Amino acid sequence: MNKKRSSGKPHRRELTPADHDLSADEIRSGLKSRFWKEIVCCRSVSSTNDIGLSLPLDDNREQTGIAIVADNQEKGRGRFARVWFSPPGLNIYLSIVLRPDLPPANAPYLTILAALASAAALYGETGIQVSIKWPNDLLMSGRKVGGILTEARTVQGVLTRAVIGIGINLNSGAALLPPEISGKATSVLIETGSTASRARVIASIMNEFEARYKKLQAIGVFPLVRELRPLLSCLGRKVVVMDGASKISGFVEDIDDEGRLVLLLPSGRRRTVGSGEIAETGDR
Ligand code: BTN
């Protein structure tokens, strides 16, 4: 158990350029603009999302985006409080901190945005088209290569902070995958046979993120939905959507203009679902 965590503060050890290849300068050299105000590179953290949630921010919207990157996470987490496999030196653990001009109910758009940005960056790096298991899983060859965990803070109904955590299995080989995920997970190394530069892929994700974020703020969610539709792994399939205690079975007809699943239920009625986790049954 990490002693610093027990004090309630997220644990963070800074990387120095001398002791690791993953440096803020290297990431910055791959960025296309000055949108990014700060890049914090850490050797070991509890979770980059914890750092993002605890960073002091002032009220200036322009102060963000901030990117937190770590070599290693001791308590990396996924959705539904699952453990996120976070070995040192190999994979991407990135959290983007923003103060978006969005109603809190639209925070899930940021998950879609991050999934699309990551898919585009991975395509640019590997030439492999990533599909998206709605709403937040990145798949290569039908196996999970990455995931997104968005956590938001609101004050009096205003979204004051969004932390969008992106985890990508980049350079971990098959032998390293824990047995509980080895049948369902993959990595870029497993899929391509080559290692990739973490700094280059992180910079590419940030560039892709920035372009889509600017569109979201200027035009709205429609361009994201249009980009998401052909990448969805569940379109035209039977799924079960689990959300807390509720379980809904249906056939995925489409996504609506807000990125929610449109399900055709066995009764013939339609139902729109905005959150949850899907299990694909494999049936069409
Ligand atoms: C999921 O698929 O359940 C989401 C996984 C999100 C993992 C990333 S790694 C960077 C950030 N820090 C965390 O602790 N989680 C997210």
mmCIF file of N, CA and C and ligand atoms in Angstrom, residues 47-49 73 75-79 84 92-95 136-137 144 146-149 165-167, ligand 1:
data_model
loop_
_atom_site.group_PDB
_atom_site.id
_atom_site.type_symbol
_atom_site.label_atom_id
_atom_site.label_comp_id
_atom_site.label_asym_id
_atom_site.label_seq_id
_atom_site.Cartn_x
_atom_site.Cartn_y
_atom_site.Cartn_z
ATOM 1 N N SER A 47 -3.066 7.396 -9.924
ATOM 2 C CA SER A 47 -3.818 7.374 -11.181
ATOM 3 C C SER A 47 -3.693 8.775 -11.776
ATOM 4 N N THR A 48 -3.457 8.861 -13.076
ATOM 5 C CA THR A 48 -3.359 10.198 -13.688
ATOM 6 C C THR A 48 -4.678 10.964 -13.520
ATOM 7 N N ASN A 49 -5.811 10.238 -13.464
ATOM 8 C CA ASN A 49 -7.083 10.939 -13.234
ATOM 9 C C ASN A 49 -7.115 11.570 -11.844
ATOM 10 N N GLN A 73 1.175 3.603 -13.253
ATOM 11 C CA GLN A 73 0.085 3.920 -12.313
ATOM 12 C C GLN A 73 -0.012 2.799 -11.279
ATOM 13 N N LYS A 75 -2.494 2.700 -9.008
ATOM 14 C CA LYS A 75 -3.920 2.413 -8.791
ATOM 15 C C LYS A 75 -4.708 2.848 -10.019
ATOM 16 N N GLY A 76 -4.226 2.467 -11.213
ATOM 17 C CA GLY A 76 -4.961 2.820 -12.426
ATOM 18 C C GLY A 76 -6.355 2.217 -12.352
ATOM 19 N N ARG A 77 -7.341 3.001 -12.757
ATOM 20 C CA ARG A 77 -8.710 2.467 -12.667
ATOM 21 C C ARG A 77 -9.462 2.657 -13.965
ATOM 22 N N GLY A 78 -10.404 1.739 -14.163
ATOM 23 C CA GLY A 78 -11.275 1.818 -15.327
ATOM 24 C C GLY A 78 -12.680 2.152 -14.876
ATOM 25 N N ARG A 79 -13.621 2.011 -15.800
ATOM 26 C CA ARG A 79 -15.020 2.257 -15.444
ATOM 27 C C ARG A 79 -15.471 1.201 -14.449
ATOM 28 N N TRP A 84 -7.194 -0.879 -13.780
ATOM 29 C CA TRP A 84 -6.672 -0.723 -15.132
ATOM 30 C C TRP A 84 -5.204 -1.164 -15.127
ATOM 31 N N ILE A 92 0.369 3.739 -22.385
ATOM 32 C CA ILE A 92 -0.005 5.158 -22.279
ATOM 33 C C ILE A 92 -1.041 5.340 -21.169
ATOM 34 N N TYR A 93 -0.722 6.241 -20.254
ATOM 35 C CA TYR A 93 -1.658 6.662 -19.199
ATOM 36 C C TYR A 93 -1.691 8.179 -19.293
ATOM 37 N N LEU A 94 -2.773 8.685 -19.834
ATOM 38 C CA LEU A 94 -2.875 10.115 -20.135
ATOM 39 C C LEU A 94 -4.201 10.626 -19.593
ATOM 40 N N SER A 95 -4.152 11.733 -18.866
ATOM 41 C CA SER A 95 -5.412 12.386 -18.471
ATOM 42 C C SER A 95 -5.390 13.818 -18.966
ATOM 43 N N ASN A 136 -16.891 3.541 -24.767
ATOM 44 C CA ASN A 136 -15.547 3.997 -24.406
ATOM 45 C C ASN A 136 -14.408 3.013 -24.650
ATOM 46 N N ASP A 137 -14.696 1.863 -25.243
ATOM 47 C CA ASP A 137 -13.614 0.894 -25.437
ATOM 48 C C ASP A 137 -13.043 0.987 -26.844
ATOM 49 N N LYS A 144 -9.785 -5.543 -26.681
ATOM 50 C CA LYS A 144 -9.650 -4.190 -26.125
ATOM 51 C C LYS A 144 -8.186 -3.759 -26.092
ATOM 52 N N GLY A 146 -7.623 -0.257 -25.601
ATOM 53 C CA GLY A 146 -7.609 0.964 -24.800
ATOM 54 C C GLY A 146 -8.992 1.283 -24.277
ATOM 55 N N GLY A 147 -9.020 2.255 -23.372
ATOM 56 C CA GLY A 147 -10.317 2.653 -22.804
ATOM 57 C C GLY A 147 -10.245 4.086 -22.297
ATOM 58 N N ILE A 148 -11.419 4.649 -22.111
ATOM 59 C CA ILE A 148 -11.540 6.041 -21.680
ATOM 60 C C ILE A 148 -12.349 6.087 -20.388
ATOM 61 N N LEU A 149 -11.878 6.881 -19.448
ATOM 62 C CA LEU A 149 -12.629 7.098 -18.202
ATOM 63 C C LEU A 149 -12.734 8.608 -17.984
ATOM 64 N N GLY A 165 -9.539 10.476 -18.905
ATOM 65 C CA GLY A 165 -8.417 9.544 -18.778
ATOM 66 C C GLY A 165 -8.390 8.587 -19.962
ATOM 67 N N ILE A 166 -7.221 8.458 -20.550
ATOM 68 C CA ILE A 166 -7.058 7.595 -21.731
ATOM 69 C C ILE A 166 -5.966 6.570 -21.424
ATOM 70 N N GLY A 167 -6.312 5.312 -21.502
ATOM 71 C CA GLY A 167 -5.322 4.250 -21.301
ATOM 72 C C GLY A 167 -5.188 3.454 -22.584
HETATM 73 C C1 BTN B 1 -12.030 1.608 -19.072
HETATM 74 O O1 BTN B 1 -11.905 1.029 -20.149
HETATM 75 O O2 BTN B 1 -12.693 1.102 -18.151
HETATM 76 C C2 BTN B 1 -11.376 2.940 -18.896
HETATM 77 C C3 BTN B 1 -9.884 2.824 -18.688
HETATM 78 C C4 BTN B 1 -9.224 4.174 -18.459
HETATM 79 C C5 BTN B 1 -7.776 4.023 -18.070
HETATM 80 C C6 BTN B 1 -7.087 5.349 -18.013
HETATM 81 S S1 BTN B 1 -5.318 5.221 -17.843
HETATM 82 C C7 BTN B 1 -5.227 6.932 -17.578
HETATM 83 C C8 BTN B 1 -6.367 7.275 -16.639
HETATM 84 N N1 BTN B 1 -6.003 7.005 -15.270
HETATM 85 C C9 BTN B 1 -6.727 6.028 -14.735
HETATM 86 O O3 BTN B 1 -6.621 5.604 -13.575
HETATM 87 N N2 BTN B 1 -7.627 5.589 -15.620
HETATM 88 C C10 BTN B 1 -7.513 6.280 -16.889
#
